Coordinates of C-alpha atoms and ligand atoms in Angstrom, one line a residue:
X1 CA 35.4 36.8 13.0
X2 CA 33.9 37.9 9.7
X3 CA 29.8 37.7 9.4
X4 CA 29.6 35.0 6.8
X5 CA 31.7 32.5 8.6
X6 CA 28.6 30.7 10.2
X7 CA 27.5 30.7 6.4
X8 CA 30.4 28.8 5.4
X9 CA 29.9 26.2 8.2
X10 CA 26.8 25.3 6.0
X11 CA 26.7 22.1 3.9
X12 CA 25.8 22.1 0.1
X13 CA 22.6 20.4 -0.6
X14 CA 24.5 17.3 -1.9
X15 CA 26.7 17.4 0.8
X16 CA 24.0 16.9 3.3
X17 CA 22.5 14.1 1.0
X18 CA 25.6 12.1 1.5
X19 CA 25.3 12.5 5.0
X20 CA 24.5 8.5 6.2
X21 CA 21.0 9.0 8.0
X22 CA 19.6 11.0 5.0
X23 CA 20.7 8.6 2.8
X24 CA 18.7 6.1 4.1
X25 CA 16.0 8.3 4.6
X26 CA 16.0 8.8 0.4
X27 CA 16.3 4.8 0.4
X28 CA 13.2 4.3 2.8
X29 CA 10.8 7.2 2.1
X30 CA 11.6 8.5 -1.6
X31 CA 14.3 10.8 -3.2
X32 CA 12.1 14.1 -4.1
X33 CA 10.2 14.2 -0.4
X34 CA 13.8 13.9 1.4
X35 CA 15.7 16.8 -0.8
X36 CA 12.5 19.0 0.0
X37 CA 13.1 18.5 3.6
X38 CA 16.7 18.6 3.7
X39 CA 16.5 21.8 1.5
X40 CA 13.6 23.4 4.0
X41 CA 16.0 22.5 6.8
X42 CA 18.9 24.3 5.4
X43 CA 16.9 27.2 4.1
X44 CA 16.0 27.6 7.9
X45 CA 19.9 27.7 9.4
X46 CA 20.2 30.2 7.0
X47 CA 17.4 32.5 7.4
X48 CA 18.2 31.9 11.2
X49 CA 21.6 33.1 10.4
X50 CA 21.0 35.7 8.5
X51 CA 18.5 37.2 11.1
X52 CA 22.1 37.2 13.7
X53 CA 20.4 34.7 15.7
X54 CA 23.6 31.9 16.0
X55 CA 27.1 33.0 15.9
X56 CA 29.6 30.4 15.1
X57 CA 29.4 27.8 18.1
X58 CA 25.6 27.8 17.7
X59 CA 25.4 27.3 13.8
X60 CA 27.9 24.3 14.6
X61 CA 25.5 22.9 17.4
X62 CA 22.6 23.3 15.0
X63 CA 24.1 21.1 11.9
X64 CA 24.9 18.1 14.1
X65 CA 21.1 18.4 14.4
X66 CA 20.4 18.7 11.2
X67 CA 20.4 15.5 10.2
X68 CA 17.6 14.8 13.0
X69 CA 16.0 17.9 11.8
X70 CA 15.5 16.7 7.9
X71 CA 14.1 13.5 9.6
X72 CA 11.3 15.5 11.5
X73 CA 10.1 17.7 8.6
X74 CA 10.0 14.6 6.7
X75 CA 8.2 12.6 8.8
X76 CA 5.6 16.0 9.0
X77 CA 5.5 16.6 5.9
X78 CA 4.7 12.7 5.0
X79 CA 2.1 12.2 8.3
X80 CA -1.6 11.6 7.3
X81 CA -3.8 15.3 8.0
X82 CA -7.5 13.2 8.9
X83 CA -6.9 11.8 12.0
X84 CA -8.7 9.5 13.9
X85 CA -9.7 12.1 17.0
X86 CA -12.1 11.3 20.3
X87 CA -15.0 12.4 20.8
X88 CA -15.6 13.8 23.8
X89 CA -18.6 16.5 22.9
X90 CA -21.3 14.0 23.6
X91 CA -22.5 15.1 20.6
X92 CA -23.4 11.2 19.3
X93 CA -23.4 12.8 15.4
X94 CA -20.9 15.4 15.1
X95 CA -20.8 16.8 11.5
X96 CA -17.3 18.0 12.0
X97 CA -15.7 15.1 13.7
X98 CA -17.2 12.5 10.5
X99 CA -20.8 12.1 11.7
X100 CA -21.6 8.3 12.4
X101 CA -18.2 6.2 13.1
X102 CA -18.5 2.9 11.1
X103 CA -19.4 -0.8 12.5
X104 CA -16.4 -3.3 12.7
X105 CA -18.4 -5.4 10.4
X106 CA -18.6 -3.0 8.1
X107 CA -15.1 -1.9 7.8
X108 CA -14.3 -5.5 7.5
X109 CA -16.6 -5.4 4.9
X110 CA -14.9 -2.6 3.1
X111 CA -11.6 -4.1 3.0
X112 CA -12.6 -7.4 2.0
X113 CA -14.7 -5.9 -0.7
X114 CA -11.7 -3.1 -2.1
X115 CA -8.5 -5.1 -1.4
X116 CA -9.2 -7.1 -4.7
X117 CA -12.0 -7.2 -7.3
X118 CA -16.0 -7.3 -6.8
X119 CA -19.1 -8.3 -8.0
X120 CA -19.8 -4.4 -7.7
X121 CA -21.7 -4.5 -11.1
X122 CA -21.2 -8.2 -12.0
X123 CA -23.9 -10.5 -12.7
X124 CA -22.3 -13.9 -11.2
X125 CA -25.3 -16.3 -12.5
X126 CA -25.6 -15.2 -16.0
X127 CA -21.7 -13.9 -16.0
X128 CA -22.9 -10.2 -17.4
X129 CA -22.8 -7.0 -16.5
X130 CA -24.8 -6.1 -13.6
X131 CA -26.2 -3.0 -11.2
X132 CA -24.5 -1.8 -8.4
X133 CA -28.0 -1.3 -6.9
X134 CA -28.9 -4.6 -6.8
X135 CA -26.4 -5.2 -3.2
X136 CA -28.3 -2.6 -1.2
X137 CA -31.8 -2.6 -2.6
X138 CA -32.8 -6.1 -1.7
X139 CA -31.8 -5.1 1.8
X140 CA -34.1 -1.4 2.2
X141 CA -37.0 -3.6 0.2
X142 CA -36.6 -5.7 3.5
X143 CA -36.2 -2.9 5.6
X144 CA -38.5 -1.0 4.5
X145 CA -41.1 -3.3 3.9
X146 CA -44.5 -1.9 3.1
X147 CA -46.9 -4.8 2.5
X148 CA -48.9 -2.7 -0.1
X149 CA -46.6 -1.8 -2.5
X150 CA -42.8 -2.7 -3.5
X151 CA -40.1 -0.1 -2.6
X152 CA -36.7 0.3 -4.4
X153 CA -33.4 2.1 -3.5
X154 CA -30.5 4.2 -5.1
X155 CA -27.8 5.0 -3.5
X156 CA -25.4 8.5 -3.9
X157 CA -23.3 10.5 -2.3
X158 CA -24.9 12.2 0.1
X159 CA -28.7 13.5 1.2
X160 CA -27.9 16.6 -0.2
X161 CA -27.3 14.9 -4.0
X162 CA -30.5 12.9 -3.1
X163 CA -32.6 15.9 -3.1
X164 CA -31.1 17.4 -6.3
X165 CA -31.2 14.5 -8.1
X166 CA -35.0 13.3 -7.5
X167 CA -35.6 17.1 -8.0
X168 CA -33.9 16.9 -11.0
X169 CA -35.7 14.1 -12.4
X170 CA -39.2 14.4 -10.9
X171 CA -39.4 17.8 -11.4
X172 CA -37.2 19.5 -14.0
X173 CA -39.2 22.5 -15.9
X174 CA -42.1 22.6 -13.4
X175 CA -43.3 24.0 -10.1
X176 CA -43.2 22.1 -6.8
X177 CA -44.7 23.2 -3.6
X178 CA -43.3 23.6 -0.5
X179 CA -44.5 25.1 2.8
X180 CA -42.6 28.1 3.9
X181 CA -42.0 26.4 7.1
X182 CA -39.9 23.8 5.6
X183 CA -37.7 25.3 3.7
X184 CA -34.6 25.0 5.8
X185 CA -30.8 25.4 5.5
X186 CA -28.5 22.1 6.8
X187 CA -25.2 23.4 8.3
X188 CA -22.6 23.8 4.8
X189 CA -25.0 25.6 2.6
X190 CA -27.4 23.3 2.1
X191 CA -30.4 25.2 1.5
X192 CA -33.8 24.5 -0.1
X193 CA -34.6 27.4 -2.2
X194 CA -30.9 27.0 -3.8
X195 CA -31.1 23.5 -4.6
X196 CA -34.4 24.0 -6.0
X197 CA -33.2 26.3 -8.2
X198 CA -29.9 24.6 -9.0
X199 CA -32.6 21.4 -10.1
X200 CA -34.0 23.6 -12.9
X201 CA -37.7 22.9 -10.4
X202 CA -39.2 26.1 -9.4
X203 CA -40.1 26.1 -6.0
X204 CA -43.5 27.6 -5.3
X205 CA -44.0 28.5 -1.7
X206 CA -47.0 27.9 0.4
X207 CA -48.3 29.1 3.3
X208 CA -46.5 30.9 6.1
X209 CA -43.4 30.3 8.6
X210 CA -46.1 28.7 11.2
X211 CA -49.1 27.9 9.4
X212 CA -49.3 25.8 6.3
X213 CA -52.8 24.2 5.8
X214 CA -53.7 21.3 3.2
X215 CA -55.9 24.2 1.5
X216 CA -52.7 26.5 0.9
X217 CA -51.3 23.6 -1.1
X218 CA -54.8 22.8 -2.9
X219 CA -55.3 26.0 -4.4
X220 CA -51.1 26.7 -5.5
X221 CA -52.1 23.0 -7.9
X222 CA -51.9 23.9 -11.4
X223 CA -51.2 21.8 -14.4
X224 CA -47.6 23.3 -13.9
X225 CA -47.1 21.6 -10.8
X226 CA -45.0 18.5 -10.5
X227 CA -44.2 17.2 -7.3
X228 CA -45.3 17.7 -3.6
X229 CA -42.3 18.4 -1.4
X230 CA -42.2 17.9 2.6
X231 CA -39.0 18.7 4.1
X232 CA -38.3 17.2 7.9
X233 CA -37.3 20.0 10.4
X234 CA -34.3 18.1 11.3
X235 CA -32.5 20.8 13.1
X236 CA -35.1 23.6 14.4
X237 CA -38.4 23.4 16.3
X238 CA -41.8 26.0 15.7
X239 CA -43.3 25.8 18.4
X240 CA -46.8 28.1 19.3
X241 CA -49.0 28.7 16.9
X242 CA -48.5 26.1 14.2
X243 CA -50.0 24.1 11.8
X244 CA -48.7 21.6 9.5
X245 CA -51.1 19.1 7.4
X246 CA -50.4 15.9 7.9
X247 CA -48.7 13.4 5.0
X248 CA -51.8 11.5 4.7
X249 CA -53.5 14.3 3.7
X250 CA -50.2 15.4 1.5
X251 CA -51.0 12.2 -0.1
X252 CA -54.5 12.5 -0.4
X253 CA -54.1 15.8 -2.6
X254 CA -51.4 14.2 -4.7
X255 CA -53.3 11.2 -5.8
X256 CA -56.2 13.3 -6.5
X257 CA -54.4 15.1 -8.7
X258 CA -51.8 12.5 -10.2
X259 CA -48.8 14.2 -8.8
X260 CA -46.5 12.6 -7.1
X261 CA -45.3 13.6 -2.9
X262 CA -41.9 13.6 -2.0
X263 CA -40.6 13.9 1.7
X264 CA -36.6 15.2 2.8
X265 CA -36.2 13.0 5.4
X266 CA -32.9 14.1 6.8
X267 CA -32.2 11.4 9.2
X268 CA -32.9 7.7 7.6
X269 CA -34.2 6.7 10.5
X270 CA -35.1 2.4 11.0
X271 CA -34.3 2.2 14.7
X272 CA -37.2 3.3 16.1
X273 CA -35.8 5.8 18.6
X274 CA -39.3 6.4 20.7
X275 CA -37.0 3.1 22.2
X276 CA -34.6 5.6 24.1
X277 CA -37.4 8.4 24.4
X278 CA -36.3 10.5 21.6
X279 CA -39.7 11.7 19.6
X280 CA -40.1 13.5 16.2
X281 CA -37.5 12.2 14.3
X282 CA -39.9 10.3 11.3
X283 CA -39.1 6.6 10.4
X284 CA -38.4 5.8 6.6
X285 CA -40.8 2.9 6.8
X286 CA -43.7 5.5 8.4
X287 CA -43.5 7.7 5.4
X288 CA -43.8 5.5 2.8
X289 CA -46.4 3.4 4.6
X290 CA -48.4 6.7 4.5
X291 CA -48.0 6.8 1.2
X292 CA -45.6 8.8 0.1
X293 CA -44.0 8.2 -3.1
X294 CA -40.1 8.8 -3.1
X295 CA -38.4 9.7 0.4
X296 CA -34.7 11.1 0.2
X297 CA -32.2 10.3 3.7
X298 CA -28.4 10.5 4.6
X299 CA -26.4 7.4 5.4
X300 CA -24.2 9.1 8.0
X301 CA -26.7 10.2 10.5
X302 CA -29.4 8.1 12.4
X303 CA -28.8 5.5 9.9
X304 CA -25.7 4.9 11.2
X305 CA -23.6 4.1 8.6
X306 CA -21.4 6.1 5.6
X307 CA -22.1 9.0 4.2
X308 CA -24.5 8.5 1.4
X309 CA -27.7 9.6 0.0
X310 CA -30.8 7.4 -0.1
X311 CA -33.9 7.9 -2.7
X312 CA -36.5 5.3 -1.6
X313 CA -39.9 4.7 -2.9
X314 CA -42.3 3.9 -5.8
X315 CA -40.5 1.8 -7.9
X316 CA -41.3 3.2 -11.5
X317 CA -40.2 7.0 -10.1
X318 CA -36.8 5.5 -8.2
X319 CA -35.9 3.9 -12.0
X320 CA -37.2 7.7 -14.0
X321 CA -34.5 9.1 -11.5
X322 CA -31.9 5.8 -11.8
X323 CA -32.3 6.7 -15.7
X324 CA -31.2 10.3 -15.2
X325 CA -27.4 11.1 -16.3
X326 CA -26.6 13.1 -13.7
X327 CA -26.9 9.5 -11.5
X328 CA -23.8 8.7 -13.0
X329 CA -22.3 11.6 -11.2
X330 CA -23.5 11.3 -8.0
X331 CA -23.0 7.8 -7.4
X332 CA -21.2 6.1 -4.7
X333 CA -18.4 3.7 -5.0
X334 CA -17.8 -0.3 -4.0
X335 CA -16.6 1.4 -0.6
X336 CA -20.1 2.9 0.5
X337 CA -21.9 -0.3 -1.0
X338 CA -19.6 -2.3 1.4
X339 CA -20.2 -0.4 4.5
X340 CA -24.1 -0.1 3.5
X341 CA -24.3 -3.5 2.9
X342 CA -22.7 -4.3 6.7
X343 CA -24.6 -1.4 8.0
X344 CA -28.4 -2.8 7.2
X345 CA -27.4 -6.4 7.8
X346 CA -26.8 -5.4 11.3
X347 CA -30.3 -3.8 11.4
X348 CA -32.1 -7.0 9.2
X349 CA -30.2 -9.1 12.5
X350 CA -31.6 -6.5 15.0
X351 CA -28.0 -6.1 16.2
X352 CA -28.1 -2.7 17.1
X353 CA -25.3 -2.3 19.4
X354 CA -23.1 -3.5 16.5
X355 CA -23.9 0.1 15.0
X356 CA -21.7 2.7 17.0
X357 CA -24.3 5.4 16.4
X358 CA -26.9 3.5 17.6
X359 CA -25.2 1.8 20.3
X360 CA -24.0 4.9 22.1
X361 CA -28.1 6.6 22.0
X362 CA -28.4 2.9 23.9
X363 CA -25.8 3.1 26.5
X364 CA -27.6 3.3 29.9
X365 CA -27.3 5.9 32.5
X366 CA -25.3 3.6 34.8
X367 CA -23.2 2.0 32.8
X368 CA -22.2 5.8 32.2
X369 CA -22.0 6.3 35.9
X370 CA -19.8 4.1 36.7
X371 CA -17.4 4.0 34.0
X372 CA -17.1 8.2 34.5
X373 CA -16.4 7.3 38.5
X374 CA -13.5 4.7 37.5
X375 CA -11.9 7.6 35.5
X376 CA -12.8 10.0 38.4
X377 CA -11.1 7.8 40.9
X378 CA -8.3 6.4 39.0
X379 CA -7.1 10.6 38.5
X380 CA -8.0 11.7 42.2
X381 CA -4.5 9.0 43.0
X382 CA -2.5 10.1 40.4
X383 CA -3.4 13.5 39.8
X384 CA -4.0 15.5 42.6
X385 CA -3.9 19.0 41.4
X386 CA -6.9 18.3 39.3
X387 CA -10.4 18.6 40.8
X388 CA -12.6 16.2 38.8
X389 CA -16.6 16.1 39.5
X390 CA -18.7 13.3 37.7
X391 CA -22.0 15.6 36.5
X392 CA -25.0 14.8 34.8
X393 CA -25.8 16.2 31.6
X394 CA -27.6 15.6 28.6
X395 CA -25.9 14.3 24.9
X396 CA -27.5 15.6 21.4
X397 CA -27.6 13.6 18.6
X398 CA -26.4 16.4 16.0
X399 CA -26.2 16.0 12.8
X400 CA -29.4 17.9 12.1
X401 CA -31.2 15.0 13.8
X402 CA -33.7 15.6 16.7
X403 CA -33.2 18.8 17.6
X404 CA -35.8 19.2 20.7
X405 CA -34.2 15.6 22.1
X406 CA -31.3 14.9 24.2
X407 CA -30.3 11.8 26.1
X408 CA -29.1 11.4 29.6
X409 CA -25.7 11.2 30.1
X410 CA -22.7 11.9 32.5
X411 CA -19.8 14.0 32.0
X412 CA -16.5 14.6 33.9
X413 CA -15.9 18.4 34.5
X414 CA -12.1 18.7 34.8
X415 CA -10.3 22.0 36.5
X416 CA -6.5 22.2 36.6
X417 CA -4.6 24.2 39.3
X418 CA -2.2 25.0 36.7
X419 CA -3.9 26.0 33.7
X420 CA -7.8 27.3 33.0
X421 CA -10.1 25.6 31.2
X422 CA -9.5 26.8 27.6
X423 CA -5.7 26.2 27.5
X424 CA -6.6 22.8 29.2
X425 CA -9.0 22.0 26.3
X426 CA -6.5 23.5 23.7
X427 CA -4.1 20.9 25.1
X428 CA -6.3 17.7 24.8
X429 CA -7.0 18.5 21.1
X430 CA -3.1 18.5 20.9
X431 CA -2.2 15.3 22.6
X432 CA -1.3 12.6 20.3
X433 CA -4.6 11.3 19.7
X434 CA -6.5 14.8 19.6
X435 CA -9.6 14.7 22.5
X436 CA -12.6 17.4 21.6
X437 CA -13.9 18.5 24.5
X438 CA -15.9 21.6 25.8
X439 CA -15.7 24.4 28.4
X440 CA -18.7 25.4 30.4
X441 CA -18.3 27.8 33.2
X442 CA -14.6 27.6 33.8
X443 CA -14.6 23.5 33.1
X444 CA -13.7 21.1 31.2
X445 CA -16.3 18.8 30.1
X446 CA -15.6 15.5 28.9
X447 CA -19.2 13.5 28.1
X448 CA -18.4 9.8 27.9
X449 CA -21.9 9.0 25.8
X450 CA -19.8 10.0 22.4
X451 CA -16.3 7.7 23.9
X452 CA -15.7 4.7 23.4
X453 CA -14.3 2.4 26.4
X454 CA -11.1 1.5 25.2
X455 CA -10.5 5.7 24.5
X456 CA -11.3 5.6 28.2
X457 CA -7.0 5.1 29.0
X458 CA -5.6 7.5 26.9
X459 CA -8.2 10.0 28.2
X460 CA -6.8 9.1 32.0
X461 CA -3.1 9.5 30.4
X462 CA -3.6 12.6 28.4
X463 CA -4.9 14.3 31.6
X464 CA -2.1 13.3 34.0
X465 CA 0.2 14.4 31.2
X466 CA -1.4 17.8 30.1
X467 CA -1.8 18.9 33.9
X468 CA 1.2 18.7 35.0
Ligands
PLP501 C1 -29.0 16.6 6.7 C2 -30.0 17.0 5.8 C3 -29.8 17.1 4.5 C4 -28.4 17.0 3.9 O1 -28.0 15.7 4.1 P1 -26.4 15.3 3.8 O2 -26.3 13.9 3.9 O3 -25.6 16.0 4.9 O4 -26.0 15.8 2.5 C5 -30.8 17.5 3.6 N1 -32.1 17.7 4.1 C6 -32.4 17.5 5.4 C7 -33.7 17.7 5.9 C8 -31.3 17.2 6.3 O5 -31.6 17.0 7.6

């Protein structure tokens, strides 16, 4: 038999577009996508070919496949990449699995809202244009109350364009001062000293790593300086010998001097979470209540809600940073108003357990117990060559949130007779609904804080399945 025969078993391109099954495969999901994937599929028999791996009887076996074969790389090719995945890490708000996971109300809210046309930024009493900013602000004026003084919102994309932005606009041209112990990098780059800069501010440092005193800042004033900045230590600790003044006096040294203070919050945090014994993390409210002037938050971590950026404060600097161009840039869309919106409702109704963030830093230790047992149980019956020990442990909240804190929780620790730990945990991110877990010491830890009960059966399914 000569060596191209296999070849000449191989359909033309339109040939194998007549075939019935890709036809309607062009009907149903599009001309261009289907020729791509029947013309991958054939390049592959022939590659496969020409590397001598199928003689005739194989090639022959292969193109009644074919067919099937166009199908799959289709359907690949065509599948979504972000994927819903569980969270198993117990990490409550994991920066690389989306941070916070929305409320039902507000993704009911989102699809209401984007399905059809909005009052985004339409006035529906005087039948003119509107703000967008008008939806959320009412709602952090509440939240946020302060008795003394009125407090207004924006809203962009992140806490990251928060801090450039009021930068930007409060301090453009001048100096701000900032203790060396607070100028801190966020996981992705986000770092202090380089936003600064990228603000067109220069940053004038004060003080040292451990000690900054109200006196280093006092003497760095000059008629050059144009804002005070704090930054929150949202994901490190100094502990020892420390000193950091406090905000009131912050404040006190602004106002004598007419220049405004403005505090990185990290975290917008209006649950007070002393509630579940987690200390340190400042509340929004607190820092404006001591006075000062603009505070700066995410959306997506102890908030609870989107991702999104929050400047809050004195009303007359919130509008000189509203009236900045770069605004435009960095604002959000009627999506993030939507899920804002639902997101601080919950919180003006006290219905914290409606916000997934918040509801799994709630979850009590028995209610943990025993829904880790049931799993435990259930898999000692049907899967006997996996030893399964319910373990205490302790969740994070991540997302640069808290970083001394951690909340009790339980954990499963999984060992399989037939594989070890990590190709165990490589396995659960590939089951059909990917589970993220960890290894510790030869296990498999599975931390039910961060998973939701109805995740609990395929967690139970994907085990049986994976260990076998
Ligand atoms: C997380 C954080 C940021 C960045 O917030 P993003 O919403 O992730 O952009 C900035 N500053 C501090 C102190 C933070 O903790």
């Amino acid at each position: 038999m000569s060596q191209s025969a296999p070849f000449r078993l191989l359909p033309s391109l339109d040939e194998l577009l007549r075939h019935p099954v890709i036809e309607a495969l062009v009907q149903r999901e599009g001309r261009s996508a289907t020729i791509a994937a029947a013309r991958a599929s054939l390049e592959q028999l022939r590659t496969d070919i020409t590397a001598g791996k199928l003689d005739e009887a194989q090639t022959k076996s292969r193109l009644d496949e074919l067919p099937r074969k166009v199908e799959q790389r289709l359907r690949q090719s065509l599948a979504y990449s972000l994927r819903p995945v569980i969270n198993a890490t117990g990490v409550i708000l994991h920066t690389n699995l989306g941070r916070a996971p929305l409320s039902r109300a507000a993704l009911e809210h989102i699809a209401e809202v984007s399905q059809g046309y909005s009052n985004l930024e339409f006035n529906l009493d005087t039948g003119e244009r509107g703000q967008r900013d008008v939806h959320l602000d009412r709602l952090f004026a509440k939240l946020l109350n302060t008795a003394e003084r009125e407090v207004s919102t924006i809203v962009v994309n992140n806490n990251a364009a928060a801090v450039l932005l009021a930068l930007n606009s409060l301090a453009e041209g001048g100096e701000v001062l900032a203790s060396r112990g607070e100028l801190v990098e966020i996981g992705g780059s986000f770092r202090i000293p380089d936003v600064m800069a990228k603000s067109g501010a220069v940053l004038h440092e004060v003080g040292t790593t451990n000690r900054t005193r109200i006196a280093d800042y006092e003497s760095a004033v000059s008629e050059r300086t144009k804002l005070l900045l704090r930054v929150h230590r949202s994901n490190f600790q100094i502990v020892g010998f420390t000193e950091q003044p406090s905000l009131e006096e912050l404040v006190a040294l602004g106002r004598k001097h007419n220049i405004p203070v403005m505090e990185d919050l990290g975290s917008g945090e209006i649950f007070d979470l002393r509630n579940v014994g987690v200390r340190g993390e400042p509340m929004i409210a607190d820092s404006l209540r001591a006075g000062v002037d603009v505070v700066t938050y995410s959306g997506d971590k102890l908030l609870g809600g989107p991702q999104a950026g929050m400047i809050s404060g004195d009303r007359e600097l919130v509008a000189k940073v509203r009236a900045n161009p770069m605004f435009r840039a960095l604002r959000v869309d009627k999506m993030f108003y939507a899920a804002l919106e639902a997101t601080l409702l919950a919180y003006l109704r006290e219905d914290y357990d409606s916000i997934p963030a918040l509801r799994m830093m709630r979850l009590s230790e028995d209610v943990l117990e025993r829904r880790a047992k049931q799993i435990a149980d259930r898999l000692l019956v049907s899967c006997p060559s996996l030893r399964i020990e319910v373990v205490e442990s302790r969740s994070v909240l991540g997302g640069g949130a808290a970083p001394g804190s951690t909340l009790p929780t339980r954990v499963l620790a999984v060992k399989s007779a037939s594989h070890n730990a990590d190709e165990l945990c490589a396995r659960l991110r590939q089951w059909e609904t990917p589970i993220i877990a960890r290894v510790e010491a030869g296990r498999v830890l599975l931390d039910l804080c961060t998973v939701e009960p109805q995740q609990e059966e395929a967690i139970v399914v994907a085990l049986e399945s994976v260990s076998q």
